[in-house]
Amino acid sequence: MRRSVVAPSLPTRRVVLPKALANQKNGELDPALLVAIKPSGFLLQPAAISWDAMKRAAKLDGIVLKPTSAFDAYRPYSVQKAVFQQRYTLDLLPGRPTREWNGVTYSLKAGLAPLATPGTSNHGWGLAVDVWNVSQNGRLEWLLANYERYGWSHEAQSEPWHIRYTLGDKAPTFTT
């Protein structure tokens, strides 16, 4: 008898945008608002501080947290656009997810993960990270047990690697 494996429910919370983003445009943030995170990438300051603390706490438990690439934290508009155009096509693909962008419908190409339309991504606000190898070595389990106290949550049930900072200007209370 085969048993189906049910993935854990991924908690989601509403994102509160920090005040620093009030006069900013998604994917075109003032570089002075961004903080480098190791080993690569940038995040908005409150998210970067929290990410660093969460990463240090995970390391104490033997878990390595890092973005999958330099553009899997803050993602400039030009990169959002380029990746969108790689993953989506103007061809109508029956049964495939679609996105509307600039009044045009695009279909997701087979075998690729969905992506926000350019200018709407939490990556473009410097508030999201795609976590490297999230399903390996206990990373997802560690995140689910710990990330809420650092102000992070998932955005979509279909993307366990994608987490976002949700607390706006409110600093999380954490100890490491």
Short mmCIF file of C-alpha atoms in Angstrom, two decimals:
data_model
loop_
_atom_site.label_atom_id
_atom_site.label_comp_id
_atom_site.label_asym_id
_atom_site.label_seq_id
_atom_site.Cartn_x
_atom_site.Cartn_y
_atom_site.Cartn_z
CA MET A 1 0.00 0.00 0.00
CA ARG A 2 1.45 3.37 -1.02
CA ARG A 3 1.25 6.24 1.43
CA SER A 4 1.23 9.75 0.13
CA VAL A 5 3.59 12.18 1.74
CA VAL A 6 1.93 15.40 2.83
CA ALA A 7 4.17 18.43 2.96
CA PRO A 8 3.90 20.50 6.12
CA SER A 9 1.63 23.51 5.99
CA LEU A 10 3.76 26.59 5.46
CA PRO A 11 2.71 29.48 7.72
CA THR A 12 2.01 32.73 5.90
CA ARG A 13 1.62 36.20 7.35
CA ARG A 14 0.79 39.53 5.74
CA VAL A 15 3.82 41.68 4.88
CA VAL A 16 4.05 45.11 6.48
CA LEU A 17 6.24 47.36 4.36
CA PRO A 18 8.87 49.38 6.25
CA LYS A 19 8.46 53.18 6.07
CA ALA A 20 11.76 53.46 4.18
CA LEU A 21 9.97 52.01 1.14
CA ALA A 22 7.32 54.78 1.04
CA ASN A 23 8.89 56.70 -1.86
CA GLN A 24 10.66 53.77 -3.48
CA LYS A 25 9.83 51.73 -6.56
CA ASN A 26 9.93 47.92 -6.47
CA GLY A 27 13.24 46.70 -7.90
CA GLU A 28 14.67 50.23 -8.04
CA LEU A 29 15.50 50.84 -4.38
CA ASP A 30 17.95 53.50 -3.24
CA PRO A 31 21.18 51.49 -2.75
CA ALA A 32 21.69 53.24 0.61
CA LEU A 33 18.68 51.28 1.95
CA LEU A 34 20.24 47.91 1.17
CA VAL A 35 22.60 45.92 3.39
CA ALA A 36 24.91 43.21 2.05
CA ILE A 37 24.23 39.71 3.34
CA LYS A 38 26.77 36.90 3.25
CA PRO A 39 27.70 35.01 1.19
CA SER A 40 25.91 37.11 -1.46
CA GLY A 41 23.01 39.44 -2.05
CA PHE A 42 21.32 42.40 -0.36
CA LEU A 43 18.27 42.98 1.84
CA LEU A 44 16.50 46.03 3.22
CA GLN A 45 18.05 46.92 6.59
CA PRO A 46 15.45 45.44 9.02
CA ALA A 47 15.27 42.24 6.97
CA ALA A 48 19.08 42.03 6.76
CA ILE A 49 19.48 42.40 10.54
CA SER A 50 16.89 39.73 11.18
CA TRP A 51 18.28 37.41 8.46
CA ASP A 52 21.75 37.66 9.98
CA ALA A 53 20.48 36.82 13.47
CA MET A 54 18.41 33.92 12.14
CA LYS A 55 21.34 32.62 10.12
CA ARG A 56 23.61 32.69 13.22
CA ALA A 57 20.99 30.86 15.30
CA ALA A 58 20.60 28.20 12.60
CA LYS A 59 24.38 27.72 12.47
CA LEU A 60 24.38 26.98 16.22
CA ASP A 61 21.99 24.12 15.40
CA GLY A 62 24.17 22.89 12.52
CA ILE A 63 21.95 24.40 9.80
CA VAL A 64 23.38 26.54 6.99
CA LEU A 65 21.05 29.25 5.66
CA LYS A 66 21.99 31.19 2.54
CA PRO A 67 20.30 32.50 -0.61
CA THR A 68 20.41 30.27 -3.67
CA SER A 69 22.19 33.07 -5.57
CA ALA A 70 23.05 36.76 -5.36
CA PHE A 71 19.68 37.68 -6.92
CA ASP A 72 17.63 35.45 -4.64
CA ALA A 73 17.44 38.16 -2.01
CA TYR A 74 17.02 41.74 -3.38
CA ARG A 75 16.16 41.48 -7.05
CA PRO A 76 16.49 44.62 -9.21
CA TYR A 77 13.69 45.28 -11.71
CA SER A 78 15.96 44.45 -14.65
CA VAL A 79 16.59 40.99 -13.18
CA GLN A 80 12.88 40.48 -12.35
CA LYS A 81 12.08 41.29 -15.98
CA ALA A 82 14.80 39.05 -17.44
CA VAL A 83 13.88 36.04 -15.28
CA PHE A 84 10.16 36.53 -15.99
CA GLN A 85 10.84 36.53 -19.72
CA GLN A 86 12.90 33.33 -19.35
CA ARG A 87 10.15 31.49 -17.46
CA TYR A 88 7.04 32.73 -19.26
CA THR A 89 5.96 32.74 -22.88
CA LEU A 90 3.36 34.61 -24.92
CA ASP A 91 2.26 31.24 -26.31
CA LEU A 92 -0.97 29.98 -24.75
CA LEU A 93 -0.06 26.75 -22.93
CA PRO A 94 -3.28 24.96 -21.90
CA GLY A 95 -3.27 23.87 -18.27
CA ARG A 96 -0.26 26.03 -17.37
CA PRO A 97 -0.43 28.91 -14.86
CA THR A 98 -0.67 32.37 -16.38
CA ARG A 99 0.35 35.89 -15.35
CA GLU A 100 -0.86 39.26 -16.63
CA TRP A 101 1.86 41.84 -17.25
CA ASN A 102 1.47 45.13 -19.09
CA GLY A 103 -1.98 44.03 -20.27
CA VAL A 104 -0.66 40.83 -21.85
CA THR A 105 -1.20 37.23 -20.72
CA TYR A 106 1.87 35.02 -20.32
CA SER A 107 1.96 31.24 -19.71
CA LEU A 108 4.48 29.56 -17.43
CA LYS A 109 6.78 27.23 -19.33
CA ALA A 110 6.73 23.57 -18.26
CA GLY A 111 9.15 22.53 -15.52
CA LEU A 112 9.72 26.04 -14.18
CA ALA A 113 8.65 27.60 -10.88
CA PRO A 114 6.18 30.50 -10.96
CA LEU A 115 7.48 34.02 -10.58
CA ALA A 116 5.85 37.33 -9.68
CA THR A 117 5.33 39.80 -12.49
CA PRO A 118 8.14 42.37 -12.64
CA GLY A 119 7.67 45.18 -10.15
CA THR A 120 5.47 43.16 -7.76
CA SER A 121 7.95 40.79 -6.12
CA ASN A 122 8.88 40.92 -2.43
CA HIS A 123 12.43 40.38 -3.73
CA GLY A 124 12.10 43.82 -5.35
CA TRP A 125 11.46 45.33 -1.90
CA GLY A 126 14.54 43.64 -0.43
CA LEU A 127 12.28 41.61 1.88
CA ALA A 128 12.52 38.07 0.46
CA VAL A 129 15.08 35.28 0.30
CA ASP A 130 15.02 32.06 -1.71
CA VAL A 131 16.76 29.65 0.66
CA TRP A 132 19.40 27.34 -0.82
CA ASN A 133 18.54 23.61 -0.71
CA VAL A 134 15.65 24.26 1.68
CA SER A 135 14.43 20.66 1.61
CA GLN A 136 17.81 19.18 2.60
CA ASN A 137 19.58 18.63 5.90
CA GLY A 138 16.71 19.80 8.10
CA ARG A 139 16.62 23.38 6.76
CA LEU A 140 12.85 23.53 6.17
CA GLU A 141 12.11 21.92 9.52
CA TRP A 142 14.43 24.39 11.28
CA LEU A 143 12.81 27.34 9.49
CA LEU A 144 9.31 26.18 10.36
CA ALA A 145 10.27 25.82 14.02
CA ASN A 146 12.13 29.14 14.28
CA TYR A 147 11.61 31.73 11.55
CA GLU A 148 8.44 33.38 12.87
CA ARG A 149 10.27 34.70 15.93
CA TYR A 150 12.68 36.46 13.52
CA GLY A 151 9.78 38.02 11.60
CA TRP A 152 9.80 35.71 8.56
CA SER A 153 7.06 33.63 6.94
CA HIS A 154 6.33 31.81 3.74
CA GLU A 155 4.44 33.49 0.91
CA ALA A 156 3.14 30.50 -1.04
CA GLN A 157 2.49 26.86 -0.21
CA SER A 158 4.06 25.89 -3.55
CA GLU A 159 7.40 27.59 -2.80
CA PRO A 160 8.97 26.25 0.40
CA TRP A 161 12.30 27.90 -0.52
CA HIS A 162 10.78 31.42 -0.66
CA ILE A 163 10.49 33.28 2.65
CA ARG A 164 9.85 36.95 3.33
CA TYR A 165 10.31 39.42 6.15
CA THR A 166 6.91 40.57 7.40
CA LEU A 167 7.36 42.94 10.34
CA GLY A 168 7.96 46.26 8.59
CA ASP A 169 9.80 48.61 10.96
CA LYS A 170 9.02 46.54 14.05
CA ALA A 171 12.15 44.72 15.13
CA PRO A 172 11.64 41.09 16.07
CA THR A 173 12.54 40.00 19.56
CA PHE A 174 15.11 37.26 19.39
CA THR A 175 18.12 35.97 21.23
CA THR A 176 20.96 34.02 19.71
#
